[in-house]
mmCIF file of C-alpha atoms in Angstrom:
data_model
loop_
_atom_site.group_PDB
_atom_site.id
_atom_site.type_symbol
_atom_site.label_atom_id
_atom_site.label_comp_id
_atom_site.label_asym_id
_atom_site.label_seq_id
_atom_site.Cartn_x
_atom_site.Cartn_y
_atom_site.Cartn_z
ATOM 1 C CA UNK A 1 21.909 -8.675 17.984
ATOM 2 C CA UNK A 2 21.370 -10.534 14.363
ATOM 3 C CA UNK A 3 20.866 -13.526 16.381
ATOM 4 C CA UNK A 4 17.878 -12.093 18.354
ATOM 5 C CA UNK A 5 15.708 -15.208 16.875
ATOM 6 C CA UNK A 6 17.069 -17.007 20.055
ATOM 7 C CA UNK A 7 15.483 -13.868 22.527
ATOM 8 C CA UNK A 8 11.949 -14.288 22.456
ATOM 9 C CA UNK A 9 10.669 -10.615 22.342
ATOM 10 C CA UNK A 10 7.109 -9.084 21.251
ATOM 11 C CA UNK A 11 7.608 -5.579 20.090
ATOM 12 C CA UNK A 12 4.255 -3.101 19.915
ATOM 13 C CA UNK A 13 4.721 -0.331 17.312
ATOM 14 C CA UNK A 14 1.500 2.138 17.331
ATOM 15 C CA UNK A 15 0.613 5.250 15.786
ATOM 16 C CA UNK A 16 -1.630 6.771 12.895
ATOM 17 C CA UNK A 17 -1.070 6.644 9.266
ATOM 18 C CA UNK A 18 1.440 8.135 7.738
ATOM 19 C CA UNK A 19 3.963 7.872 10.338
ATOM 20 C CA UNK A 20 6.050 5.126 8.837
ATOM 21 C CA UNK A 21 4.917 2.119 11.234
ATOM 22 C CA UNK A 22 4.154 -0.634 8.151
ATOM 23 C CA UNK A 23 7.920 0.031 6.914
ATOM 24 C CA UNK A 24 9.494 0.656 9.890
ATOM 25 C CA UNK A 25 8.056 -3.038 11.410
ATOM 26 C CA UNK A 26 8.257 -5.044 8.663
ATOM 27 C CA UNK A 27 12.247 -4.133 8.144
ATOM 28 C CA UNK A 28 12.714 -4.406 12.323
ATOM 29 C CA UNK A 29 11.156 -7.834 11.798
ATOM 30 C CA UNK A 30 13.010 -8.791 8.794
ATOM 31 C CA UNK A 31 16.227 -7.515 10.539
ATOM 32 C CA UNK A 32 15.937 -8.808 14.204
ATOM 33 C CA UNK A 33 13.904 -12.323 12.803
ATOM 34 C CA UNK A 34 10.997 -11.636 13.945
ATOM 35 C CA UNK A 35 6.982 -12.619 12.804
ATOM 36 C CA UNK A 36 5.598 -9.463 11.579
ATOM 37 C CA UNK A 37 1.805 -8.506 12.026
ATOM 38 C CA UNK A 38 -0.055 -5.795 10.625
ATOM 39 C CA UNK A 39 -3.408 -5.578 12.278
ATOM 40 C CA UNK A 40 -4.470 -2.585 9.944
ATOM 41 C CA UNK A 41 -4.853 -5.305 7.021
ATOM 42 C CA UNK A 42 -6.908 -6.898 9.026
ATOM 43 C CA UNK A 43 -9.622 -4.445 10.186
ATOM 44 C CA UNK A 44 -9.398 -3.570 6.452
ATOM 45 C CA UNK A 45 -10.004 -6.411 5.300
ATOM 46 C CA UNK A 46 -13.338 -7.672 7.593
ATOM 47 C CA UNK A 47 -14.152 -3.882 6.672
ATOM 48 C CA UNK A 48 -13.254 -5.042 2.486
ATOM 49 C CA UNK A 49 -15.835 -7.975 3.144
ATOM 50 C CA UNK A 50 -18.347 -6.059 4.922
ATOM 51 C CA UNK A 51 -18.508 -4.006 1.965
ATOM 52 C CA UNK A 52 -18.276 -7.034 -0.591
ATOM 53 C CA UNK A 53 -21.701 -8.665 1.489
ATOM 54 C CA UNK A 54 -23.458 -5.553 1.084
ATOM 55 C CA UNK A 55 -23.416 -4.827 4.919
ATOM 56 C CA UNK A 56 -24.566 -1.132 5.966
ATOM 57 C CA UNK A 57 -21.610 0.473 6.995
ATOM 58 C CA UNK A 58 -23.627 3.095 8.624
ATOM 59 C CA UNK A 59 -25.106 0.488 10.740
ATOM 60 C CA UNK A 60 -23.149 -0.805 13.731
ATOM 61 C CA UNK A 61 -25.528 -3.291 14.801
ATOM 62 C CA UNK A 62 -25.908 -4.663 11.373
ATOM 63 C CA UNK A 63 -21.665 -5.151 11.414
ATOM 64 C CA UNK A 64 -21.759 -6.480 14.425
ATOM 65 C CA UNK A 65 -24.177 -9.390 13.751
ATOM 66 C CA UNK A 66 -21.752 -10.685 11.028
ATOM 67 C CA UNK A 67 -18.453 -9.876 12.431
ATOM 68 C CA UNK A 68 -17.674 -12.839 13.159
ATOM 69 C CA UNK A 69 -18.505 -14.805 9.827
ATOM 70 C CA UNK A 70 -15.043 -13.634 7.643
ATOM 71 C CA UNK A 71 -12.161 -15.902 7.911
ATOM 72 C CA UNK A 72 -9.317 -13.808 7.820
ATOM 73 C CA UNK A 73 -6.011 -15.084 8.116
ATOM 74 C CA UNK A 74 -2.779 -13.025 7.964
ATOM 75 C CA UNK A 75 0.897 -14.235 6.970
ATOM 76 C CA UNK A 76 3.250 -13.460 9.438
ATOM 77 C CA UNK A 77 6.598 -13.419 7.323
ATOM 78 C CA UNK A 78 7.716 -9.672 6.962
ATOM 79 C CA UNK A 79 9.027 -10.570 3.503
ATOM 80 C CA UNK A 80 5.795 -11.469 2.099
ATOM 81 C CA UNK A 81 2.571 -10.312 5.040
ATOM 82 C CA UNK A 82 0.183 -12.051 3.177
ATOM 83 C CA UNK A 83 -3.592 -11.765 3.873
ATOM 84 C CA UNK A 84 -6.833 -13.838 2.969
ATOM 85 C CA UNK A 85 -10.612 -13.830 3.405
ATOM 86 C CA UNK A 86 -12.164 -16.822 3.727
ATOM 87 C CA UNK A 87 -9.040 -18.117 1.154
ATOM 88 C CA UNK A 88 -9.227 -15.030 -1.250
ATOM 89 C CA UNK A 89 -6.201 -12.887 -1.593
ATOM 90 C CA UNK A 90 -7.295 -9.677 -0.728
ATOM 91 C CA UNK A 91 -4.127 -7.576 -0.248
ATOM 92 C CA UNK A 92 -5.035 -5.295 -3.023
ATOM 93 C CA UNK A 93 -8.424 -4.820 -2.562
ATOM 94 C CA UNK A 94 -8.112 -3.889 1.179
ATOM 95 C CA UNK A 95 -5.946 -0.702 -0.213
ATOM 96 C CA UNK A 96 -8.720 1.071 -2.239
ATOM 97 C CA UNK A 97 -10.174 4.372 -1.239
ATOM 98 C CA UNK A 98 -13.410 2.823 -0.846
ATOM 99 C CA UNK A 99 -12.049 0.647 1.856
ATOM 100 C CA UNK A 100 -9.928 3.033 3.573
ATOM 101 C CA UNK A 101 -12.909 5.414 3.942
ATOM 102 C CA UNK A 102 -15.213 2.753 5.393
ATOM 103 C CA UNK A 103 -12.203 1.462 7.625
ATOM 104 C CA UNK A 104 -12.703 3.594 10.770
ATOM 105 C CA UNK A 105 -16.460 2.645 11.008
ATOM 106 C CA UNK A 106 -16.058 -0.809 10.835
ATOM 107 C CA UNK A 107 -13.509 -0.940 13.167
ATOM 108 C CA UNK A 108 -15.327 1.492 15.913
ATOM 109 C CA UNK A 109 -17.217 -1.413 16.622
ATOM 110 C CA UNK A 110 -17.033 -3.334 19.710
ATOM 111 C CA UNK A 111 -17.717 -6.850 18.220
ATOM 112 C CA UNK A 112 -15.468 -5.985 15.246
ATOM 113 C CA UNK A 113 -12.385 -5.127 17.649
ATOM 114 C CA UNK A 114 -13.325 -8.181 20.141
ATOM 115 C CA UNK A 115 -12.621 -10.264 16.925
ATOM 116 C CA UNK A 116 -10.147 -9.401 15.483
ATOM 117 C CA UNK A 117 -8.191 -8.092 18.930
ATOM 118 C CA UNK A 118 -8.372 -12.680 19.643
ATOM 119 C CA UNK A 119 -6.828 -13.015 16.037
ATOM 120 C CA UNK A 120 -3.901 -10.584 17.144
ATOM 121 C CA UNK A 121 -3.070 -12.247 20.545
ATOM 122 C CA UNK A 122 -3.109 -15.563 18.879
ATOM 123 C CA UNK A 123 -0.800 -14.740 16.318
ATOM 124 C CA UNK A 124 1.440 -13.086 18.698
ATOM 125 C CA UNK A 125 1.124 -15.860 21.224
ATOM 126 C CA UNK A 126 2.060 -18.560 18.655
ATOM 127 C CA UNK A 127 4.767 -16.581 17.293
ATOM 128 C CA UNK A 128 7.725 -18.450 18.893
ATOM 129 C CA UNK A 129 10.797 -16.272 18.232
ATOM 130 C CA UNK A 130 8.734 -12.961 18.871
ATOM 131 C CA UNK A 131 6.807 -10.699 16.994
ATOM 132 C CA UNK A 132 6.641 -6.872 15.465
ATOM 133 C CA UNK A 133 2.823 -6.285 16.035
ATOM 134 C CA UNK A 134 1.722 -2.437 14.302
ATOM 135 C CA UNK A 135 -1.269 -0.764 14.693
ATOM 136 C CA UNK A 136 -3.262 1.943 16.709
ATOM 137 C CA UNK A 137 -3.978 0.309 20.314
ATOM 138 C CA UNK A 138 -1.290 -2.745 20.046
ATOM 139 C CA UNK A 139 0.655 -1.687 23.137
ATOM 140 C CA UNK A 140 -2.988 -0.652 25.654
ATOM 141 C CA UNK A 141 -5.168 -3.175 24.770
ATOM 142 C CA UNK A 142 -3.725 -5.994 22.197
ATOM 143 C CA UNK A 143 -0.840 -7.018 23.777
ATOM 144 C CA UNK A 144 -0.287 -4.645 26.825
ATOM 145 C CA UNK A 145 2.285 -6.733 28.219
ATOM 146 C CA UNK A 146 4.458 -6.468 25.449
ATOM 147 C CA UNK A 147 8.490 -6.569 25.791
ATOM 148 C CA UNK A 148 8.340 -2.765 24.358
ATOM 149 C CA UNK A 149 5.987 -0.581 23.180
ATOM 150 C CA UNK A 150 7.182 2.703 20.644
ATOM 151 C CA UNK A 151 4.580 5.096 19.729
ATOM 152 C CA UNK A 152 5.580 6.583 16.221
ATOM 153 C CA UNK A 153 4.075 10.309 15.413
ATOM 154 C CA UNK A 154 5.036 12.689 12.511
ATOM 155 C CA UNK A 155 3.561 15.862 11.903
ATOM 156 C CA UNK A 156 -0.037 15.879 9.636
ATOM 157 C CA UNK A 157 1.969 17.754 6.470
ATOM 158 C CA UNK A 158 4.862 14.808 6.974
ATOM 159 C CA UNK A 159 2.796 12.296 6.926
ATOM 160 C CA UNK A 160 -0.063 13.834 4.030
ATOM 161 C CA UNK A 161 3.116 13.546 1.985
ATOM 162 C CA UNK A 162 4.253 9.970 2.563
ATOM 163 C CA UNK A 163 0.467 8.537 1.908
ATOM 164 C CA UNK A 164 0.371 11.169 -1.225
ATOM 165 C CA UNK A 165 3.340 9.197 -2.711
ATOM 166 C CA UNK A 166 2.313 5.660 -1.207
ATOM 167 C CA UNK A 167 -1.426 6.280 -3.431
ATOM 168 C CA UNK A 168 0.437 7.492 -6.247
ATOM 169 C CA UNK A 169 -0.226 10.793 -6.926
ATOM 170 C CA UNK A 170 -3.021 11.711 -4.575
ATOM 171 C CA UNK A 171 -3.770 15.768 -3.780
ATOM 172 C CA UNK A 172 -1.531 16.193 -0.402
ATOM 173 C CA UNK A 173 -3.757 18.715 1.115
ATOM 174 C CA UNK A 174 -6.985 16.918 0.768
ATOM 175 C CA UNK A 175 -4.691 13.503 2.008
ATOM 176 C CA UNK A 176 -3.717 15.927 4.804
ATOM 177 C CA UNK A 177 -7.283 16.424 5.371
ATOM 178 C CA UNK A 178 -8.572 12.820 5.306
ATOM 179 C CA UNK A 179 -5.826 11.727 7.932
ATOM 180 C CA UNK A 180 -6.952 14.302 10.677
ATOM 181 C CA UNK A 181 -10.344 12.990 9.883
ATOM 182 C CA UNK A 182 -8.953 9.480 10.535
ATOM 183 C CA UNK A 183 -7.112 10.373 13.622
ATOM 184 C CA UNK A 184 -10.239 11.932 15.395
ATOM 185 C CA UNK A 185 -12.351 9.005 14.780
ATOM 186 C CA UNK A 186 -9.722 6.617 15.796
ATOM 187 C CA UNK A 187 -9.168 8.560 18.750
ATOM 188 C CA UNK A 188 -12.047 9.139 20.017
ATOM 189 C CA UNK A 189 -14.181 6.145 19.692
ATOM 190 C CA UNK A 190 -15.462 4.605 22.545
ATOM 191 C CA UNK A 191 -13.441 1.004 22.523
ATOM 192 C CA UNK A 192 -9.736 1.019 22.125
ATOM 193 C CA UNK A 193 -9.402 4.246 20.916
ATOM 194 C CA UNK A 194 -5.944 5.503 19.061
ATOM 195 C CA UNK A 195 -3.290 5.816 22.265
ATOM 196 C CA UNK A 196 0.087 6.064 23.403
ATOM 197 C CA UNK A 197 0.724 3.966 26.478
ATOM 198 C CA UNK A 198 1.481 5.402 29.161
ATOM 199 C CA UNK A 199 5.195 3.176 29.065
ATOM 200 C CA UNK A 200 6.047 3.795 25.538
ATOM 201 C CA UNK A 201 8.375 4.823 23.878
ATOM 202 C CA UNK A 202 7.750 7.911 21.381
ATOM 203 C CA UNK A 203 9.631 8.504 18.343
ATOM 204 C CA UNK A 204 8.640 11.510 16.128
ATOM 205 C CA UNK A 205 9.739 10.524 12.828
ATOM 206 C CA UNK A 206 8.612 14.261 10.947
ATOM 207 C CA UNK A 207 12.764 14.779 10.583
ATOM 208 C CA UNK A 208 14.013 11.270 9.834
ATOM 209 C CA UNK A 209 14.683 9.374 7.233
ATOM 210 C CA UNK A 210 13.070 5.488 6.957
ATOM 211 C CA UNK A 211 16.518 4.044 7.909
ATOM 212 C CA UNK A 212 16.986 6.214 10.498
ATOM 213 C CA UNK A 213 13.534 5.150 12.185
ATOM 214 C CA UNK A 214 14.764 1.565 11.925
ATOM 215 C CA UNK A 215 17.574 1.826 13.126
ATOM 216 C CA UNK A 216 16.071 3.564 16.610
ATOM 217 C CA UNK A 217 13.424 1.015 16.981
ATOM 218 C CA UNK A 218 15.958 -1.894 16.657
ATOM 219 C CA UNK A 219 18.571 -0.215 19.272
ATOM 220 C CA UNK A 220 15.327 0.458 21.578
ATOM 221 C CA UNK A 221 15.008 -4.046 20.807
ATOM 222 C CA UNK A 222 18.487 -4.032 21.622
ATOM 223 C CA UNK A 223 18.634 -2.232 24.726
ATOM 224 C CA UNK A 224 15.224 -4.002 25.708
ATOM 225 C CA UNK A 225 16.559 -7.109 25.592
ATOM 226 C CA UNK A 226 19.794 -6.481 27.241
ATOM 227 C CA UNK A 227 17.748 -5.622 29.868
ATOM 228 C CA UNK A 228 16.790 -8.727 31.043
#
């Protein structure tokens, strides 16, 4: 299976926050030698610029007249996912509160998710050895034909505690609070909203460790692959 750069495979891993799907890809990637894409950087970061430009976030029509000015490129090595704007590093910046409270605005947008939805299939389709793609409607609208599709949940208090300890120190209830908030806007806007497909494959990581997680997505590769 270490030689999976040979197999071709594009692997969808979807879910809300907290549920472990940024560490979980990036080591499946690393492991099976795969690109790695996380297309949560990116709607934070056109959401990072449309903050920088002054753009009313309360505005969709005002977002979507300039959604398609940012260039945003994303790094697709799961060692180092690096991501620009229009050449500026903005990995940090695309993690402050400010952002991630703006984030499921911006990305309710139609024009928004047409854009950046082409940057995703690119990327994946230019990936030539395959591709860990995470985010919230990767596997029913990105790339619905991809190889396999894994839906990751955990339960709200699980995963208030692992974005307490990933923003260093935050109040758990009131991080318990903000992701349900997330999680009804994501799943209830109007264009790709937040959802399982109906041919994925769920994994409810409340009860396991990181490694644990990994190791279930990359036997689910395994067995995908020896499928064929």
């Amino acid at each position: 299976m270490e030689n999976g750069a040979a197999q071709p495979v594009i692997v969808a891993i979807d879910g809300p926050s907290g549920t472990g799907k940024s560490s979980t890809s990036k080591a499946v990637a690393a492991r099976l030698g795969l690109s790695y894409l996380d297309t949560g950087a990116q709607y934070r970061a056109i959401t990072w610029w449309m903050v920088s430009n002054g753009i009313d976030i309360e505005d969709p029509t005002a977002i979507a007249a300039v959604a398609g000015k940012p260039e945003i490129v994303s790094g697709t090595d799961p060692a180092d996912p690096t991501i620009t704007v229009d050449g500026v590093d903005v990995a940090g910046p695309i993690r402050t509160q400010e952002v991630t409270s703006k984030v499921s605005a911006v990305s309710a947008v139609p024009e928004v998710r047409s854009r950046i939805t082409e940057l995703q299939r690119a990327l994946a389709a230019s990936a030539g050895q395959g591709i860990v793609v995470e985010g919230r409607d990767i596997g029913t609208t990105v790339l619905p034909d991809a190889d396999l599709k894994i839906f990751l949940t955990a339960s709200p208090e699980a995963r208030a505690a692992r974005r307490s300890g990933e923003l260093k120190g935050a109040d758990v209830q009131s991080t318990r609070e903000a992701l349900i908030k997330r999680d009804a806007a994501d799943s209830s806007r109007k264009t790709s909203p937040l959802a399982k497909a109906d041919d994925a494959v769920e994994v409810d990581t409340t009860e396991l460790t990181l490694v644990q997680v990994i190791e279930r997505v990359v036997a689910l590769v395994g067995e995908k692959r020896a499928e064929r």
